[in-house]
Every structure is written in C-alpha cells, then in structure tokens.
Amino acid sequence: MSSDLSPIDRAKFFAARRATDYVENGMRVGLGTGSTAAWLVKCLGEMVRDDGLNIVGVPTSLQTATLARDVGITILSLDEARWLDLTIDGADEYDGNLNLIKGGGGALLQEKIVATASERMIVIADASKQVDTLGAFPLPVEVIPFGWQTTKTLVEEMLIGLDVMGRQSTLRMNGSQPFVTDEGNYILDLNLRRIGNAQQLSLVLNQAPGVVENGLFVDICDAVVIGYSNGKVEVRDINDGTTETGHIEIVEKDNLFSDISE
C-alpha cells in the first residue's frame, strides 16, 4: 500500500482488506463498483496471484469487469453464475439498520440485481458513510431516456406527502451531456435531505413509469466493514447483532494499490 494515500483512501483499503476474510476458495463473488470496491478487487487479485485463491467474480459494471480481468480474477456474467455466495460492495450511505443509499458511481441497477442474487451482501466503507437517517446523499434513480423529463415530474409529484425533507431532482450530467449508465439509461439524483421511511419510498418510486430502479437498498445488506485510516476495522453484523473490532497490519509487498484513485 502506498504510504502517501489520503486518510480516506487508507480507511477504504483497510475495510476492503478485512472483507477478503469472507471470501473462500470456490466461491462465486459479486464485485461492486466504485473507489472502495476497487480496493477489494485489487486485494482479491493479489490473493489470486500470490495465494492461489480460486474464485469466480461477477462484476457489477464494465469498469469493475475491466479491473477484475487486469488483476487476474476469472469473471462470469450473472446469467452464467446464476447464484452467488457473496457480494462485497461499497455504499454512499448506511444507517443503523444497514439500509443503504447506493448509485453514486452510476451502477445501482446491476449492483442491486447482483446483491439480491447472493447469499450474503457485505458493505465496505469508511466511517464517514454512516448516518443516523438516510438522505443527505442524493438518492440516485435510474430512468429510461425516453420521456425522462415527464418521469422527473412524476417522481417529484409522488414525493408529496412522503416522509422526506426535499423534493428537488436533477439529471446527472457527464460534462455537457447526460450521464449514461451501462444499460443506456439516465440517472435522476433526488435531493431529499432526509428519508423517514426508506422501504415505503423505494416501493413508491418504482411505481413511476420510466423508473427502472432506485438506489435504496433495504434489508439487503448483512454486514458492514468500516475502515479507519489507522488500520482499525469494525464489523457490524445485522443478523446476529454483533460488533467486532480489530486491526489490520500491512506488510509492504509490490505496490499493487498505487493506481487506485477516486
């Protein structure tokens, strides 16, 4: 690990390193998308190369698929793998019940499909992602391009009367053009500020014509691994109600991680 990483990147790395403890030979593993998940893919690639780890990865984006191939992980599509032992992914926010907001990287649709096709979902994150109530991070909603402005209006109208503090939504952009997901869709980012009932909101949003999926992951995550810049890691398991604390010691090897950035 590079010694000049920022504290947040160090925390992400330590969370990813601890999460590899869940991965065993022969597993079919869902590989998340984003800067934290990229640390995990790199760590698993190191284990494949140095320790002979034998796994199959199912990536949640083209970006993750490319990285997994680069580090030597065998990948399959979800249709080929069919059912997974485990998915490990990051999150933009998580609350005390391990409900999540995901989709900051634009891969929420594949991420949710892969996570729900897994026996377990583990989230890796730094401590800044924990919130008392979801909603400070804008909620991504994937919509088809056709009639997206109509869909945007419908979504904003549906928010009236729901337990949220804001109703403004914006089309995610990539420079001067709309951001396009791997499935060719657009993303609306909902600035809700506070989500009082995540399950209700998720169900309501998915009723709007044109909405493909939303970034609320409710009752999907089984455990969260929280990393800190000093090597401390905390594991919270929602199923058995336990919290474990440990510390990761790093032995410098090849600088395998130096090319990961935000």
CSV table of C-alpha atoms in Angstrom, one decimal:
chain,number,residue,atom,x,y,z
A,1,MET,CA,0.0,0.0,0.0
A,2,SER,CA,1.3,3.4,-0.9
A,3,SER,CA,2.4,5.5,2.1
A,4,ASP,CA,1.1,8.7,0.5
A,5,LEU,CA,-2.5,7.8,0.4
A,6,SER,CA,-5.1,10.1,1.9
A,7,PRO,CA,-6.7,9.1,5.2
A,8,ILE,CA,-10.0,8.2,3.5
A,9,ASP,CA,-8.2,6.0,0.9
A,10,ARG,CA,-6.3,4.3,3.7
A,11,ALA,CA,-9.6,3.7,5.5
A,12,LYS,CA,-11.2,2.2,2.4
A,13,PHE,CA,-8.2,-0.1,1.8
A,14,PHE,CA,-8.3,-1.4,5.4
A,15,ALA,CA,-12.1,-2.1,5.1
A,16,ALA,CA,-11.5,-3.9,1.8
A,17,ARG,CA,-8.6,-5.9,3.2
A,18,ARG,CA,-10.7,-7.1,6.2
A,19,ALA,CA,-13.6,-8.0,3.9
A,20,THR,CA,-11.5,-10.5,2.0
A,21,ASP,CA,-11.7,-12.7,5.1
A,22,TYR,CA,-15.3,-13.6,3.9
A,23,VAL,CA,-14.0,-14.9,0.6
A,24,GLU,CA,-13.2,-18.6,0.4
A,25,ASN,CA,-11.9,-20.9,-2.4
A,26,GLY,CA,-14.6,-21.9,-4.9
A,27,MET,CA,-16.9,-19.0,-4.1
A,28,ARG,CA,-18.8,-17.0,-6.7
A,29,VAL,CA,-18.4,-13.4,-5.6
A,30,GLY,CA,-20.3,-10.3,-6.7
A,31,LEU,CA,-17.8,-7.5,-7.2
A,32,GLY,CA,-19.1,-4.0,-6.5
A,33,THR,CA,-18.4,-0.7,-8.3
A,34,GLY,CA,-16.7,2.4,-7.0
A,35,SER,CA,-13.5,3.5,-5.4
A,36,THR,CA,-13.9,1.4,-2.3
A,37,ALA,CA,-14.9,-1.7,-4.2
A,38,ALA,CA,-11.9,-1.2,-6.5
A,39,TRP,CA,-9.7,-1.7,-3.4
A,40,LEU,CA,-11.4,-5.0,-2.8
A,41,VAL,CA,-10.9,-6.2,-6.4
A,42,LYS,CA,-7.2,-5.3,-6.1
A,43,CYS,CA,-6.9,-7.2,-2.8
A,44,LEU,CA,-8.6,-10.3,-4.3
A,45,GLY,CA,-6.4,-10.1,-7.3
A,46,GLU,CA,-3.3,-10.1,-5.0
A,47,MET,CA,-4.7,-13.2,-3.3
A,48,VAL,CA,-5.3,-14.9,-6.7
A,49,ARG,CA,-1.8,-14.2,-7.7
A,50,ASP,CA,0.1,-14.8,-4.5
A,51,ASP,CA,-2.0,-17.3,-2.5
A,52,GLY,CA,-3.7,-19.3,-5.3
A,53,LEU,CA,-7.2,-18.1,-4.3
A,54,ASN,CA,-9.7,-19.8,-6.7
A,55,ILE,CA,-12.8,-17.7,-7.1
A,56,VAL,CA,-15.2,-16.5,-9.9
A,57,GLY,CA,-16.2,-12.9,-9.8
A,58,VAL,CA,-19.4,-11.4,-11.1
A,59,PRO,CA,-18.8,-7.7,-11.8
A,60,THR,CA,-21.5,-5.0,-11.4
A,61,SER,CA,-20.2,-2.7,-14.1
A,62,LEU,CA,-18.0,-2.6,-17.2
A,63,GLN,CA,-15.4,-0.7,-15.1
A,64,THR,CA,-15.2,-3.4,-12.5
A,65,ALA,CA,-15.1,-6.1,-15.1
A,66,THR,CA,-12.0,-4.5,-16.7
A,67,LEU,CA,-10.3,-4.1,-13.4
A,68,ALA,CA,-11.0,-7.7,-12.4
A,69,ARG,CA,-9.6,-9.0,-15.6
A,70,ASP,CA,-6.5,-6.8,-15.2
A,71,VAL,CA,-5.7,-8.3,-11.8
A,72,GLY,CA,-6.3,-11.9,-12.9
A,73,ILE,CA,-9.8,-12.7,-11.5
A,74,THR,CA,-11.9,-15.0,-13.6
A,75,ILE,CA,-15.2,-13.4,-14.3
A,76,LEU,CA,-18.6,-14.6,-15.4
A,77,SER,CA,-21.9,-12.9,-16.1
A,78,LEU,CA,-24.7,-13.3,-13.6
A,79,ASP,CA,-26.6,-15.4,-16.1
A,80,GLU,CA,-23.6,-17.7,-16.2
A,81,ALA,CA,-23.0,-17.8,-12.5
A,82,ARG,CA,-26.8,-17.8,-11.7
A,83,TRP,CA,-26.5,-17.6,-7.9
A,84,LEU,CA,-23.7,-16.1,-5.8
A,85,ASP,CA,-22.2,-17.0,-2.4
A,86,LEU,CA,-21.3,-13.4,-1.5
A,87,THR,CA,-21.4,-9.9,-2.8
A,88,ILE,CA,-19.0,-7.2,-1.5
A,89,ASP,CA,-19.6,-3.6,-2.4
A,90,GLY,CA,-19.4,-0.1,-1.2
A,91,ALA,CA,-22.1,2.4,-0.2
A,92,ASP,CA,-22.7,6.1,-0.3
A,93,GLU,CA,-24.6,6.0,3.0
A,94,TYR,CA,-25.7,3.4,5.5
A,95,ASP,CA,-27.9,3.7,8.6
A,96,GLY,CA,-28.1,1.8,11.9
A,97,ASN,CA,-30.3,-0.9,10.3
A,98,LEU,CA,-27.8,-1.3,7.4
A,99,ASN,CA,-30.1,0.2,4.9
A,100,LEU,CA,-28.1,1.8,2.1
A,101,ILE,CA,-28.0,4.5,-0.5
A,102,LYS,CA,-26.0,3.4,-3.5
A,103,GLY,CA,-25.5,4.6,-7.0
A,104,GLY,CA,-23.1,7.4,-6.7
A,105,GLY,CA,-21.0,5.6,-9.3
A,106,GLY,CA,-24.0,5.1,-11.6
A,107,ALA,CA,-24.1,1.2,-11.3
A,108,LEU,CA,-27.1,0.9,-8.9
A,109,LEU,CA,-29.1,-1.4,-11.2
A,110,GLN,CA,-26.5,-4.1,-11.7
A,111,GLU,CA,-25.4,-3.7,-8.1
A,112,LYS,CA,-28.9,-4.3,-6.7
A,113,ILE,CA,-29.5,-7.3,-9.0
A,114,VAL,CA,-26.2,-8.9,-8.1
A,115,ALA,CA,-26.6,-8.2,-4.4
A,116,THR,CA,-30.1,-9.8,-4.3
A,117,ALA,CA,-28.8,-12.8,-6.2
A,118,SER,CA,-26.3,-13.5,-3.3
A,119,GLU,CA,-26.5,-15.5,-0.1
A,120,ARG,CA,-24.9,-12.5,1.7
A,121,MET,CA,-24.1,-8.9,1.0
A,122,ILE,CA,-21.1,-7.3,2.8
A,123,VAL,CA,-20.6,-3.5,2.6
A,124,ILE,CA,-17.2,-1.9,2.9
A,125,ALA,CA,-16.9,1.7,3.8
A,126,ASP,CA,-15.1,4.4,5.7
A,127,ALA,CA,-16.7,5.8,8.8
A,128,SER,CA,-18.0,9.0,7.0
A,129,LYS,CA,-20.6,6.9,5.2
A,130,GLN,CA,-22.6,6.2,8.4
A,131,VAL,CA,-25.7,8.4,9.1
A,132,ASP,CA,-28.5,8.4,11.6
A,133,THR,CA,-31.1,8.8,8.8
A,134,LEU,CA,-30.6,8.3,5.1
A,135,GLY,CA,-31.0,11.2,2.7
A,136,ALA,CA,-28.1,13.6,3.0
A,137,PHE,CA,-26.5,11.9,0.0
A,138,PRO,CA,-28.7,12.5,-3.1
A,139,LEU,CA,-30.7,9.4,-3.9
A,140,PRO,CA,-30.0,8.1,-7.5
A,141,VAL,CA,-32.9,6.9,-9.5
A,142,GLU,CA,-32.2,5.2,-12.9
A,143,VAL,CA,-34.7,6.2,-15.6
A,144,ILE,CA,-35.1,5.4,-19.3
A,145,PRO,CA,-34.1,8.3,-21.6
A,146,PHE,CA,-37.5,8.4,-23.4
A,147,GLY,CA,-39.6,10.9,-21.6
A,148,TRP,CA,-37.2,11.4,-18.8
A,149,GLN,CA,-38.5,14.9,-18.1
A,150,THR,CA,-42.0,13.5,-17.7
A,151,THR,CA,-40.6,10.9,-15.4
A,152,LYS,CA,-38.8,13.5,-13.4
A,153,THR,CA,-42.1,15.5,-12.9
A,154,LEU,CA,-43.9,12.3,-11.9
A,155,VAL,CA,-41.3,11.4,-9.4
A,156,GLU,CA,-41.3,14.9,-7.8
A,157,GLU,CA,-45.1,14.7,-7.5
A,158,MET,CA,-45.0,11.3,-5.9
A,159,LEU,CA,-42.7,12.7,-3.2
A,160,ILE,CA,-45.5,14.9,-2.0
A,161,GLY,CA,-46.8,13.5,1.2
A,162,LEU,CA,-43.9,11.1,1.8
A,163,ASP,CA,-41.6,11.5,4.8
A,164,VAL,CA,-38.8,13.4,3.1
A,165,MET,CA,-37.5,16.9,3.6
A,166,GLY,CA,-36.9,17.9,0.0
A,167,ARG,CA,-38.3,17.1,-3.5
A,168,GLN,CA,-35.8,18.6,-5.9
A,169,SER,CA,-34.3,16.3,-8.5
A,170,THR,CA,-31.6,16.9,-11.1
A,171,LEU,CA,-30.5,15.0,-14.1
A,172,ARG,CA,-26.9,13.6,-13.6
A,173,MET,CA,-24.6,15.0,-16.2
A,174,ASN,CA,-21.3,13.9,-17.7
A,175,GLY,CA,-19.8,17.2,-18.9
A,176,SER,CA,-22.4,18.8,-21.3
A,177,GLN,CA,-24.2,15.5,-21.9
A,178,PRO,CA,-26.4,13.4,-19.7
A,179,PHE,CA,-24.6,10.7,-17.8
A,180,VAL,CA,-25.4,7.3,-19.3
A,181,THR,CA,-25.4,4.0,-17.4
A,182,ASP,CA,-24.1,0.7,-18.7
A,183,GLU,CA,-27.7,-0.1,-19.6
A,184,GLY,CA,-28.0,3.1,-21.6
A,185,ASN,CA,-30.3,4.9,-19.1
A,186,TYR,CA,-30.2,8.2,-17.3
A,187,ILE,CA,-30.0,9.0,-13.6
A,188,LEU,CA,-32.0,11.4,-11.6
A,189,ASP,CA,-30.4,12.5,-8.3
A,190,LEU,CA,-33.1,13.3,-5.7
A,191,ASN,CA,-32.0,15.8,-3.1
A,192,LEU,CA,-34.3,14.6,-0.3
A,193,ARG,CA,-32.1,15.6,2.7
A,194,ARG,CA,-33.9,13.1,5.0
A,195,ILE,CA,-35.7,9.8,4.2
A,196,GLY,CA,-38.0,8.9,7.0
A,197,ASN,CA,-39.3,5.6,5.6
A,198,ALA,CA,-36.8,4.1,3.1
A,199,GLN,CA,-38.9,1.0,2.4
A,200,GLN,CA,-42.0,3.0,1.5
A,201,LEU,CA,-40.1,5.4,-0.6
A,202,SER,CA,-38.4,2.6,-2.6
A,203,LEU,CA,-41.7,1.0,-3.4
A,204,VAL,CA,-43.4,4.3,-4.4
A,205,LEU,CA,-40.5,5.4,-6.7
A,206,ASN,CA,-40.5,2.1,-8.6
A,207,GLN,CA,-44.2,2.7,-9.5
A,208,ALA,CA,-43.4,5.7,-11.6
A,209,PRO,CA,-43.5,5.0,-15.4
A,210,GLY,CA,-40.0,5.3,-16.7
A,211,VAL,CA,-38.2,4.5,-13.5
A,212,VAL,CA,-36.0,1.4,-13.8
A,213,GLU,CA,-34.7,1.2,-10.3
A,214,ASN,CA,-33.7,3.3,-7.3
A,215,GLY,CA,-30.6,3.4,-5.1
A,216,LEU,CA,-32.3,2.4,-1.8
A,217,PHE,CA,-31.0,-1.0,-0.7
A,218,VAL,CA,-33.4,-2.0,2.1
A,219,ASP,CA,-33.0,-5.3,4.0
A,220,ILE,CA,-30.3,-6.4,1.6
A,221,CYS,CA,-27.0,-5.8,3.5
A,222,ASP,CA,-26.0,-8.4,6.1
A,223,ALA,CA,-22.9,-6.8,7.5
A,224,VAL,CA,-20.8,-3.6,7.1
A,225,VAL,CA,-17.0,-3.5,7.5
A,226,ILE,CA,-15.9,0.0,8.5
A,227,GLY,CA,-12.3,1.0,7.9
A,228,TYR,CA,-10.3,3.7,9.7
A,229,SER,CA,-7.1,5.4,8.5
A,230,ASN,CA,-5.0,3.9,11.4
A,231,GLY,CA,-5.8,0.3,10.4
A,232,LYS,CA,-8.7,-0.2,12.8
A,233,VAL,CA,-11.6,-2.1,11.4
A,234,GLU,CA,-15.1,-2.6,12.8
A,235,VAL,CA,-17.5,-5.3,11.6
A,236,ARG,CA,-21.2,-4.9,12.3
A,237,ASP,CA,-23.5,-7.9,11.6
A,238,ILE,CA,-27.2,-7.1,11.4
A,239,ASN,CA,-28.2,-10.7,11.6
A,240,ASP,CA,-26.6,-11.6,14.9
A,241,GLY,CA,-26.4,-8.1,16.3
A,242,THR,CA,-22.7,-8.3,17.0
A,243,THR,CA,-19.9,-5.7,16.5
A,244,GLU,CA,-16.3,-6.8,16.3
A,245,THR,CA,-13.3,-4.6,16.3
A,246,GLY,CA,-9.8,-5.4,15.1
A,247,HIS,CA,-6.7,-4.0,13.4
A,248,ILE,CA,-5.1,-4.7,10.1
A,249,GLU,CA,-1.3,-4.9,9.9
A,250,ILE,CA,0.1,-4.4,6.4
A,251,VAL,CA,3.3,-6.0,5.1
A,252,GLU,CA,4.6,-3.9,2.2
A,253,LYS,CA,4.8,-6.0,-1.0
A,254,ASP,CA,4.6,-4.9,-4.6
A,255,ASN,CA,2.9,-1.5,-4.7
A,256,LEU,CA,-0.2,-3.1,-6.1
A,257,PHE,CA,-2.6,-0.4,-5.0
A,258,SER,CA,-0.9,2.8,-6.1
A,259,ASP,CA,-3.0,3.3,-9.2
A,260,ILE,CA,-6.4,3.4,-7.5
A,261,SER,CA,-7.9,6.9,-7.2
A,262,GLU,CA,-11.3,8.4,-6.7
